């Protein structure tokens, strides 16, 4: 039995006062940092300097007073009689947030560096309302945060089961999570491998563009020492500089990956999957299976060889946040992917009937890829006095060949598979994606047919869910009509709750 009694209004941890004061000081500095720098850079008289110091002290005292009042007036409690979680806050005016238990979707934890130093966590209660994140309690001890989250989720599930079954269930237990059935931790070495194999081509392109921008801005050709052959020095220097920038770019990519996903830990409980990660901002969230709408599995050939896959989970959210509530879990092996699928999906994923895009889709992608080429030709002829036509022609030809080959193989990778329970979309040339959507979670299907599609008998399909859409373009109307009838029948006939 827990020592925490959340039925009575109570405040945050006392260290929360430090967090509130630090946030207040930061907001003061962010609002007036330009003025502060201008004053420090100028020549000020001793009298003015004294006034500035006194003004700064006064602002700090005002910030401290505001922080104390905010801390004292921030109170929260669980009202089981009315089935609500209540938060009271405000300094000059009172603000009361009331969250019904049946609206609570999930409770997650966040910790920045200062919260880690103070050994406290933020508790964020997310709801099914239009605001998404309704309330955040910024300073609770980890033990109190765990108990509060367990209690809220347990009460939420109790109320939802009562509403679905029409029968009052027994009192919610003290612990919602219990003992994990399995867990998986992503090592630091795995995150390094993930960083080295992610966004590689994009990083190279950015680094090369950055280099040539520096070369043009600083006019390297005009600053070479006399008597040094320009071609030899620029050729060697360019290669060394590009390799150096490439190395720095890879280090930055690896660093970003490690900071964002550091200590990534998965724990599977009987009724939820707990995900914790992050070095600078540590986040811990318990994901309920019924909130998952679309699951996306992503990898590339290098990562596949290393057994590195990334999951992107689209969660049910309000209409205002449709498609924005995502959780990314990178660097996991295929056996863990299979375990997560087993938990989230009611039945085993199967693929039976396949649909392929019409060749018109390939023509559309290639025609769109021609637009930069046409613009480039126009610029070349406009500035033909300053540009080598032969050099521009070679670049244009290489671009057209690469663009056509890429779009052809991307087109060949596209397919939509349908079974009794699933829609699965396959796509991607280098970055391979598989998107899974259980049919009973569908809310509607949109069929769009522009005028230039009508004579060719093709349409664009969009499958709508509460966590985002799944699109499949340019398919034959007579081929998808049976699919649409089947999907609409499943939507109308299913009794399973989609969230």
Coordinates of C-alpha atoms in Angstrom, one line a residue:
X1 CA 0.0 0.0 0.0
X2 CA 1.3 3.4 -1.0
X3 CA 2.0 6.2 1.6
X4 CA 0.7 8.8 -0.9
X5 CA -2.9 9.9 -0.4
X6 CA -3.9 11.8 -3.5
X7 CA -7.6 12.1 -2.4
X8 CA -6.6 15.2 -0.4
X9 CA -5.4 18.4 -2.2
X10 CA -1.6 18.6 -2.1
X11 CA 1.2 20.5 -3.5
X12 CA 4.2 19.6 -5.6
X13 CA 7.6 18.6 -4.1
X14 CA 9.2 21.5 -2.3
X15 CA 12.0 21.4 -4.8
X16 CA 9.4 22.5 -7.3
X17 CA 9.8 26.0 -6.0
X18 CA 13.4 26.0 -7.4
X19 CA 12.1 24.9 -10.8
X20 CA 9.4 27.6 -10.9
X21 CA 11.9 30.3 -9.9
X22 CA 14.4 29.1 -12.5
X23 CA 11.7 29.2 -15.2
X24 CA 10.7 32.7 -14.1
X25 CA 14.3 34.0 -14.3
X26 CA 14.8 32.3 -17.7
X27 CA 11.6 34.1 -19.0
X28 CA 12.9 37.4 -17.7
X29 CA 16.2 36.9 -19.4
X30 CA 14.6 35.7 -22.7
X31 CA 12.4 38.8 -22.8
X32 CA 15.2 41.3 -22.1
X33 CA 18.4 39.7 -23.2
X34 CA 18.9 42.3 -26.0
X35 CA 18.6 45.2 -23.5
X36 CA 20.9 43.5 -21.1
X37 CA 23.6 43.0 -23.8
X38 CA 23.3 46.6 -25.0
X39 CA 23.7 47.9 -21.4
X40 CA 26.7 45.7 -20.8
X41 CA 28.4 46.7 -24.1
X42 CA 27.9 50.4 -23.4
X43 CA 29.8 52.8 -21.2
X44 CA 27.7 53.4 -18.1
X45 CA 28.3 55.8 -15.2
X46 CA 28.6 54.3 -11.7
X47 CA 25.2 55.7 -10.8
X48 CA 23.5 54.0 -13.8
X49 CA 25.3 50.8 -13.0
X50 CA 24.1 50.9 -9.4
X51 CA 20.5 51.5 -10.6
X52 CA 20.8 48.6 -13.1
X53 CA 22.0 46.3 -10.3
X54 CA 19.2 47.4 -8.0
X55 CA 16.7 46.9 -10.8
X56 CA 18.0 43.4 -11.4
X57 CA 17.8 42.5 -7.7
X58 CA 14.2 43.9 -7.7
X59 CA 13.3 41.7 -10.6
X60 CA 14.7 38.7 -8.9
X61 CA 12.8 39.4 -5.8
X62 CA 9.6 39.9 -7.8
X63 CA 10.3 36.6 -9.5
X64 CA 10.9 34.9 -6.2
X65 CA 7.6 36.2 -4.8
X66 CA 5.7 35.1 -7.9
X67 CA 7.3 31.7 -7.7
X68 CA 6.3 31.3 -4.0
X69 CA 2.7 32.3 -4.7
X70 CA 2.5 30.0 -7.8
X71 CA 3.9 27.1 -5.8
X72 CA 1.5 27.6 -2.8
X73 CA -1.6 27.9 -5.0
X74 CA -0.8 25.0 -7.3
X75 CA -2.7 22.0 -5.8
X76 CA -4.0 18.8 -7.2
X77 CA -6.1 15.8 -6.0
X78 CA -8.0 12.7 -7.2
X79 CA -11.8 13.0 -6.7
X80 CA -12.9 9.3 -6.9
X81 CA -16.5 10.2 -6.0
X82 CA -17.0 12.4 -9.0
X83 CA -14.5 10.4 -11.1
X84 CA -12.2 13.4 -11.8
X85 CA -8.6 14.6 -11.5
X86 CA -8.6 18.2 -10.3
X87 CA -5.8 20.7 -10.6
X88 CA -6.0 24.2 -9.1
X89 CA -3.5 26.9 -10.1
X90 CA -3.0 30.6 -10.7
X91 CA -1.4 33.7 -9.2
X92 CA -3.6 36.7 -9.9
X93 CA -6.6 34.6 -10.8
X94 CA -7.7 31.0 -10.0
X95 CA -7.7 28.4 -12.7
X96 CA -9.3 25.0 -12.0
X97 CA -8.7 22.2 -14.5
X98 CA -11.1 19.2 -14.1
X99 CA -10.2 16.0 -16.1
X100 CA -12.8 13.2 -16.0
X101 CA -11.3 9.7 -15.6
X102 CA -12.8 8.5 -18.9
X103 CA -11.0 11.3 -20.8
X104 CA -7.6 10.3 -19.6
X105 CA -5.7 8.7 -22.5
X106 CA -2.2 8.4 -21.0
X107 CA 0.1 9.7 -18.3
X108 CA 3.7 10.3 -19.1
X109 CA 6.8 11.6 -17.4
X110 CA 9.4 14.2 -18.5
X111 CA 12.7 15.3 -16.9
X112 CA 15.1 17.9 -18.1
X113 CA 18.6 18.3 -16.7
X114 CA 17.6 20.6 -13.8
X115 CA 14.8 18.1 -12.8
X116 CA 17.4 15.3 -12.9
X117 CA 19.7 17.3 -10.6
X118 CA 16.7 17.9 -8.2
X119 CA 15.6 14.3 -8.6
X120 CA 12.0 15.2 -9.6
X121 CA 9.8 14.5 -12.6
X122 CA 7.1 16.2 -14.6
X123 CA 3.8 14.3 -14.8
X124 CA 1.8 15.1 -18.0
X125 CA -1.8 14.0 -18.2
X126 CA -3.0 13.7 -21.8
X127 CA -6.7 13.5 -22.6
X128 CA -9.0 12.9 -25.5
X129 CA -10.1 16.5 -25.6
X130 CA -9.3 19.2 -28.2
X131 CA -6.4 20.5 -26.2
X132 CA -4.3 17.3 -26.1
X133 CA -2.0 18.0 -23.2
X134 CA -4.4 19.2 -20.4
X135 CA -2.1 19.6 -17.4
X136 CA 1.5 19.2 -16.3
X137 CA 2.7 18.8 -12.7
X138 CA 6.4 19.8 -13.0
X139 CA 7.9 18.6 -9.7
X140 CA 7.1 15.3 -8.1
X141 CA 9.4 12.8 -6.6
X142 CA 9.8 9.7 -8.9
X143 CA 8.0 7.5 -6.4
X144 CA 5.1 9.9 -6.1
X145 CA 5.0 10.3 -9.9
X146 CA 4.9 6.6 -10.4
X147 CA 2.1 6.1 -7.9
X148 CA 0.0 9.0 -9.3
X149 CA 0.4 7.7 -12.9
X150 CA -0.5 4.2 -11.9
X151 CA -3.6 5.4 -9.9
X152 CA -4.9 7.6 -12.7
X153 CA -4.5 5.0 -15.4
X154 CA -6.1 2.3 -13.2
X155 CA -9.1 4.5 -12.4
X156 CA -9.4 5.5 -16.1
X157 CA -9.5 1.9 -17.2
X158 CA -12.0 1.0 -14.4
X159 CA -14.4 3.8 -15.6
X160 CA -14.0 2.9 -19.2
X161 CA -14.7 -0.8 -18.6
X162 CA -17.8 0.2 -16.5
X163 CA -19.1 2.4 -19.4
X164 CA -18.5 -0.3 -22.0
X165 CA -20.0 -3.2 -20.0
X166 CA -22.6 -1.3 -18.1
X167 CA -21.5 -3.0 -14.8
X168 CA -19.7 -1.4 -12.0
X169 CA -16.3 -3.1 -11.6
X170 CA -14.4 -3.7 -8.4
X171 CA -12.2 -1.0 -6.8
X172 CA -9.1 -0.2 -8.9
X173 CA -5.9 -1.7 -7.7
X174 CA -3.0 0.4 -6.3
X175 CA -0.7 -0.6 -9.1
X176 CA -1.5 -0.3 -12.8
X177 CA 1.7 -1.6 -14.2
X178 CA 2.8 -4.6 -12.1
X179 CA 5.9 -6.7 -13.1
X180 CA 7.2 -6.4 -16.7
X181 CA 6.7 -9.4 -18.9
X182 CA 9.8 -8.6 -20.9
X183 CA 12.1 -5.6 -21.4
X184 CA 14.7 -4.5 -23.9
X185 CA 17.4 -1.8 -23.5
X186 CA 19.1 -0.1 -26.5
X187 CA 22.8 0.1 -25.8
X188 CA 25.0 3.2 -26.4
X189 CA 26.9 1.3 -29.1
X190 CA 23.6 0.6 -30.9
X191 CA 22.7 4.3 -30.8
X192 CA 26.1 5.1 -32.3
X193 CA 25.5 2.6 -35.1
X194 CA 22.1 4.0 -35.7
X195 CA 23.5 7.6 -35.9
X196 CA 26.2 6.5 -38.4
X197 CA 23.6 4.9 -40.7
X198 CA 20.8 7.5 -40.5
X199 CA 20.3 10.5 -42.8
X200 CA 23.7 9.8 -44.4
X201 CA 23.0 11.3 -47.9
X202 CA 21.2 14.3 -46.5
X203 CA 24.1 15.1 -44.2
X204 CA 26.6 14.8 -47.0
X205 CA 24.6 17.2 -49.2
X206 CA 24.2 19.7 -46.4
X207 CA 27.9 19.6 -45.7
X208 CA 29.0 20.0 -49.3
X209 CA 26.5 22.9 -49.8
X210 CA 27.9 24.6 -46.6
X211 CA 31.4 24.2 -47.9
X212 CA 30.8 25.8 -51.3
X213 CA 28.9 28.6 -49.6
X214 CA 31.9 29.3 -47.4
X215 CA 34.2 29.1 -50.4
X216 CA 32.2 31.7 -52.3
X217 CA 31.6 34.0 -49.4
X218 CA 35.3 34.2 -48.3
X219 CA 36.7 34.1 -51.9
X220 CA 39.3 31.5 -51.2
X221 CA 40.6 31.8 -54.7
X222 CA 41.6 35.5 -54.1
X223 CA 43.4 34.8 -50.8
X224 CA 45.9 32.2 -51.9
X225 CA 49.6 32.9 -51.3
X226 CA 51.5 34.2 -54.3
X227 CA 53.4 31.6 -56.3
X228 CA 51.2 28.7 -55.1
X229 CA 49.4 26.9 -57.9
X230 CA 45.6 27.5 -57.4
X231 CA 44.4 24.3 -59.0
X232 CA 46.7 22.1 -56.9
X233 CA 46.0 23.8 -53.6
X234 CA 42.3 24.2 -54.1
X235 CA 42.0 20.6 -55.2
X236 CA 43.8 19.2 -52.2
X237 CA 42.3 21.6 -49.8
X238 CA 38.8 21.0 -51.1
X239 CA 39.1 17.3 -50.6
X240 CA 40.5 17.6 -47.1
X241 CA 38.0 20.2 -46.1
X242 CA 35.0 18.2 -47.4
X243 CA 36.3 15.1 -45.5
X244 CA 36.7 17.2 -42.4
X245 CA 33.2 18.6 -42.7
X246 CA 31.8 15.1 -43.4
X247 CA 33.5 13.8 -40.2
X248 CA 32.0 16.7 -38.2
X249 CA 28.6 16.1 -39.7
X250 CA 28.7 12.5 -38.8
X251 CA 29.8 13.3 -35.2
X252 CA 26.8 15.8 -35.0
X253 CA 24.4 13.2 -36.3
X254 CA 25.6 10.6 -33.9
X255 CA 25.5 13.1 -31.0
X256 CA 21.9 14.1 -31.8
X257 CA 20.8 10.5 -31.9
X258 CA 22.5 9.7 -28.6
X259 CA 21.1 12.7 -26.8
X260 CA 17.6 12.1 -28.1
X261 CA 17.4 8.4 -27.5
X262 CA 19.9 7.8 -24.7
X263 CA 19.1 5.0 -22.4
X264 CA 16.1 3.9 -24.5
X265 CA 14.4 1.2 -22.5
X266 CA 11.2 -0.8 -23.3
X267 CA 9.2 -2.6 -20.7
X268 CA 6.2 -4.7 -21.6
X269 CA 3.5 -4.9 -18.9
X270 CA 0.3 -6.8 -19.0
X271 CA -1.7 -3.8 -20.2
X272 CA 0.8 -1.3 -21.6
X273 CA 4.2 -0.8 -23.2
X274 CA 6.5 1.6 -21.3
X275 CA 9.0 3.6 -23.3
X276 CA 11.7 5.7 -21.6
X277 CA 14.5 7.6 -23.4
X278 CA 16.4 10.9 -23.6
X279 CA 19.5 12.5 -22.1
X280 CA 18.7 16.2 -22.2
X281 CA 15.0 15.7 -21.9
X282 CA 14.1 12.4 -20.5
X283 CA 10.6 11.1 -21.4
X284 CA 8.8 8.1 -20.0
X285 CA 5.3 7.1 -21.4
X286 CA 3.1 4.1 -21.0
X287 CA 1.4 3.2 -24.3
X288 CA -2.0 1.4 -24.3
X289 CA -2.6 -0.9 -27.3
X290 CA -6.0 0.6 -28.0
X291 CA -4.4 4.0 -28.6
X292 CA -2.2 2.8 -31.5
X293 CA -3.8 3.6 -34.9
X294 CA -1.0 3.3 -37.4
X295 CA 2.3 1.5 -36.9
X296 CA 5.2 2.2 -39.3
X297 CA 8.4 0.0 -39.5
X298 CA 11.4 1.8 -41.1
X299 CA 14.9 0.6 -42.0
X300 CA 17.5 0.9 -44.8
X301 CA 19.9 -1.7 -46.2
X302 CA 22.7 -0.8 -43.9
X303 CA 20.5 -0.8 -40.8
X304 CA 18.8 -4.1 -41.9
X305 CA 22.2 -5.8 -42.0
X306 CA 22.8 -4.6 -38.4
X307 CA 19.3 -5.6 -37.3
X308 CA 18.3 -2.0 -36.6
X309 CA 14.7 -1.1 -37.1
X310 CA 12.7 2.0 -36.2
X311 CA 9.1 2.0 -35.1
X312 CA 6.9 5.0 -35.5
X313 CA 3.6 4.7 -33.6
X314 CA 0.8 7.1 -34.5
X315 CA -1.5 7.5 -31.5
X316 CA -5.2 8.4 -31.4
X317 CA -5.5 12.1 -30.8
X318 CA -8.0 14.9 -31.2
X319 CA -9.0 16.3 -34.5
X320 CA -6.9 19.4 -33.9
X321 CA -3.8 17.3 -33.4
X322 CA -4.5 14.7 -36.1
X323 CA -1.3 13.0 -37.2
X324 CA 0.9 14.9 -34.7
X325 CA 0.9 12.4 -31.8
X326 CA 3.8 10.1 -32.7
X327 CA 6.3 8.1 -30.7
X328 CA 9.5 6.9 -32.4
X329 CA 11.4 3.9 -31.1
X330 CA 14.6 3.4 -33.0
X331 CA 17.4 0.8 -32.9
X332 CA 15.4 -2.3 -32.1
X333 CA 16.0 -5.8 -33.5
X334 CA 13.4 -7.7 -35.5
X335 CA 12.4 -10.0 -32.7
X336 CA 11.4 -7.1 -30.5
X337 CA 9.5 -5.6 -33.4
X338 CA 7.6 -8.9 -33.6
X339 CA 6.9 -8.8 -29.9
X340 CA 5.5 -5.3 -30.1
X341 CA 3.3 -6.2 -33.0
X342 CA 2.0 -9.2 -31.0
X343 CA 1.0 -6.8 -28.2
X344 CA -0.5 -4.0 -30.3
X345 CA -2.4 -6.1 -32.8
X346 CA -5.3 -8.4 -31.9
X347 CA -4.5 -10.9 -34.7
X348 CA -1.4 -11.9 -36.5
X349 CA -0.5 -9.7 -39.4
X350 CA -1.2 -11.3 -42.8
X351 CA -1.0 -10.1 -46.4
X352 CA -3.2 -11.6 -49.0
X353 CA -4.4 -9.4 -51.8
X354 CA -2.0 -6.8 -53.4
X355 CA -2.8 -3.6 -55.2
X356 CA -0.2 -1.8 -57.3
X357 CA -0.3 1.8 -58.6
X358 CA -1.0 2.5 -62.2
X359 CA 1.8 3.5 -64.5
X360 CA 0.3 7.0 -64.6
X361 CA 1.7 7.5 -61.1
X362 CA 5.2 6.9 -62.4
X363 CA 4.6 9.4 -65.2
X364 CA 3.3 11.9 -62.7
X365 CA 6.4 11.6 -60.5
X366 CA 8.8 11.9 -63.5
X367 CA 6.9 14.9 -64.8
X368 CA 7.1 16.7 -61.5
X369 CA 10.8 15.8 -61.4
X370 CA 11.2 17.6 -64.7
X371 CA 10.2 21.0 -63.2
X372 CA 13.6 21.7 -61.6
X373 CA 15.2 20.7 -64.9
X374 CA 13.0 23.2 -66.8
X375 CA 13.8 25.9 -64.3
X376 CA 17.5 25.1 -64.6
X377 CA 17.4 25.4 -68.4
X378 CA 15.8 28.7 -68.1
X379 CA 18.4 30.0 -65.7
X380 CA 21.2 28.7 -67.9
X381 CA 20.0 30.5 -71.0
X382 CA 19.3 33.7 -69.0
X383 CA 22.9 33.7 -67.6
X384 CA 24.5 32.0 -70.6
X385 CA 27.3 34.5 -70.6
X386 CA 28.5 33.4 -67.2
X387 CA 27.7 29.6 -67.4
X388 CA 29.4 26.9 -69.5
X389 CA 26.6 25.3 -71.6
X390 CA 28.5 22.1 -71.9
X391 CA 29.0 21.8 -68.2
X392 CA 25.3 22.7 -67.5
X393 CA 24.2 20.1 -70.1
X394 CA 26.2 17.4 -68.4
X395 CA 24.8 18.2 -65.0
X396 CA 21.2 18.3 -66.4
X397 CA 21.7 15.0 -68.1
X398 CA 23.0 13.3 -65.0
X399 CA 20.1 14.8 -63.0
X400 CA 17.5 13.5 -65.5
X401 CA 18.9 10.0 -65.5
X402 CA 19.2 9.7 -61.7
X403 CA 15.7 11.2 -61.2
X404 CA 14.1 8.8 -63.7
X405 CA 15.9 5.8 -62.3
X406 CA 15.0 6.7 -58.7
X407 CA 11.3 7.3 -59.5
X408 CA 11.1 4.1 -61.4
X409 CA 12.4 1.9 -58.6
X410 CA 10.4 3.9 -56.0
X411 CA 7.3 3.2 -58.1
X412 CA 8.2 -0.5 -58.2
X413 CA 8.5 -0.6 -54.4
X414 CA 4.9 0.6 -53.9
X415 CA 2.1 -1.9 -53.0
X416 CA -0.9 -2.0 -50.8
X417 CA -1.8 -5.4 -49.3
X418 CA -5.2 -6.3 -47.8
X419 CA -6.3 -9.1 -45.6
X420 CA -9.4 -9.7 -43.4
X421 CA -8.0 -7.5 -40.7
X422 CA -5.1 -5.3 -42.0
X423 CA -4.1 -2.8 -44.6
X424 CA -0.3 -2.8 -45.1
X425 CA 1.5 -0.3 -47.3
X426 CA 5.0 -1.0 -48.6
X427 CA 7.1 1.9 -49.9
X428 CA 10.6 3.3 -50.2
X429 CA 13.8 2.7 -52.3
X430 CA 16.6 3.3 -49.8
X431 CA 14.5 3.9 -46.7
X432 CA 12.1 1.0 -46.6
X433 CA 8.7 1.6 -44.9
X434 CA 5.9 -0.7 -43.9
X435 CA 2.7 0.9 -42.5
X436 CA 0.2 -1.2 -40.7
X437 CA -3.4 -0.2 -40.1
X438 CA -6.0 -2.5 -38.6
X439 CA -9.2 -2.2 -40.6
X440 CA -11.5 -2.0 -37.6
X441 CA -9.7 1.2 -36.6
X442 CA -10.7 2.9 -39.9
X443 CA -13.1 5.9 -39.6
X444 CA -13.7 6.6 -43.2
X445 CA -12.2 6.3 -46.7
X446 CA -11.8 9.1 -49.2
X447 CA -11.8 8.6 -53.0
X448 CA -10.5 11.4 -55.1
X449 CA -10.6 11.6 -58.9
X450 CA -9.2 14.7 -60.6
X451 CA -10.5 15.5 -64.0
X452 CA -7.4 14.2 -65.8
X453 CA -7.8 10.9 -63.9
X454 CA -11.4 10.3 -65.0
X455 CA -10.8 9.3 -68.6
X456 CA -8.1 6.9 -67.5
X457 CA -10.3 5.3 -64.8
X458 CA -7.9 5.8 -61.8
X459 CA -8.5 7.3 -58.4
X460 CA -6.5 8.3 -55.3
X461 CA -7.3 6.6 -52.0
X462 CA -7.0 7.9 -48.4
X463 CA -7.8 5.7 -45.4
X464 CA -8.6 7.9 -42.4
X465 CA -7.9 6.9 -38.8
X466 CA -7.7 8.8 -35.5
X467 CA -3.9 8.8 -35.6
X468 CA -3.4 10.0 -39.2
X469 CA -4.0 8.9 -42.8
X470 CA -2.7 6.2 -45.1
X471 CA -2.6 7.3 -48.7
X472 CA -2.3 5.2 -51.9
X473 CA -2.3 7.0 -55.2
X474 CA -3.4 6.2 -58.8
X475 CA -5.1 2.8 -58.7
X476 CA -7.6 1.4 -61.2
X477 CA -11.2 2.1 -60.2
X478 CA -12.5 -1.3 -61.1
X479 CA -9.7 -2.9 -59.1
X480 CA -10.4 -1.0 -55.9
X481 CA -14.2 -1.0 -55.9
X482 CA -14.4 -4.5 -54.2
X483 CA -11.8 -3.2 -51.7
X484 CA -13.9 -0.2 -50.9
X485 CA -17.0 -2.2 -50.4
X486 CA -15.2 -4.6 -48.1
X487 CA -13.6 -1.9 -46.0
X488 CA -16.8 0.1 -45.7
X489 CA -18.6 -3.1 -44.6
X490 CA -15.9 -3.7 -42.0
X491 CA -16.2 -0.1 -40.7
X492 CA -20.0 -0.4 -40.4
X493 CA -20.2 -3.9 -38.9
X494 CA -17.3 -3.8 -36.4
X495 CA -18.2 -3.5 -32.7
X496 CA -14.6 -3.3 -31.5
X497 CA -13.6 0.1 -30.0
X498 CA -11.0 1.9 -32.1
X499 CA -9.4 3.6 -29.0

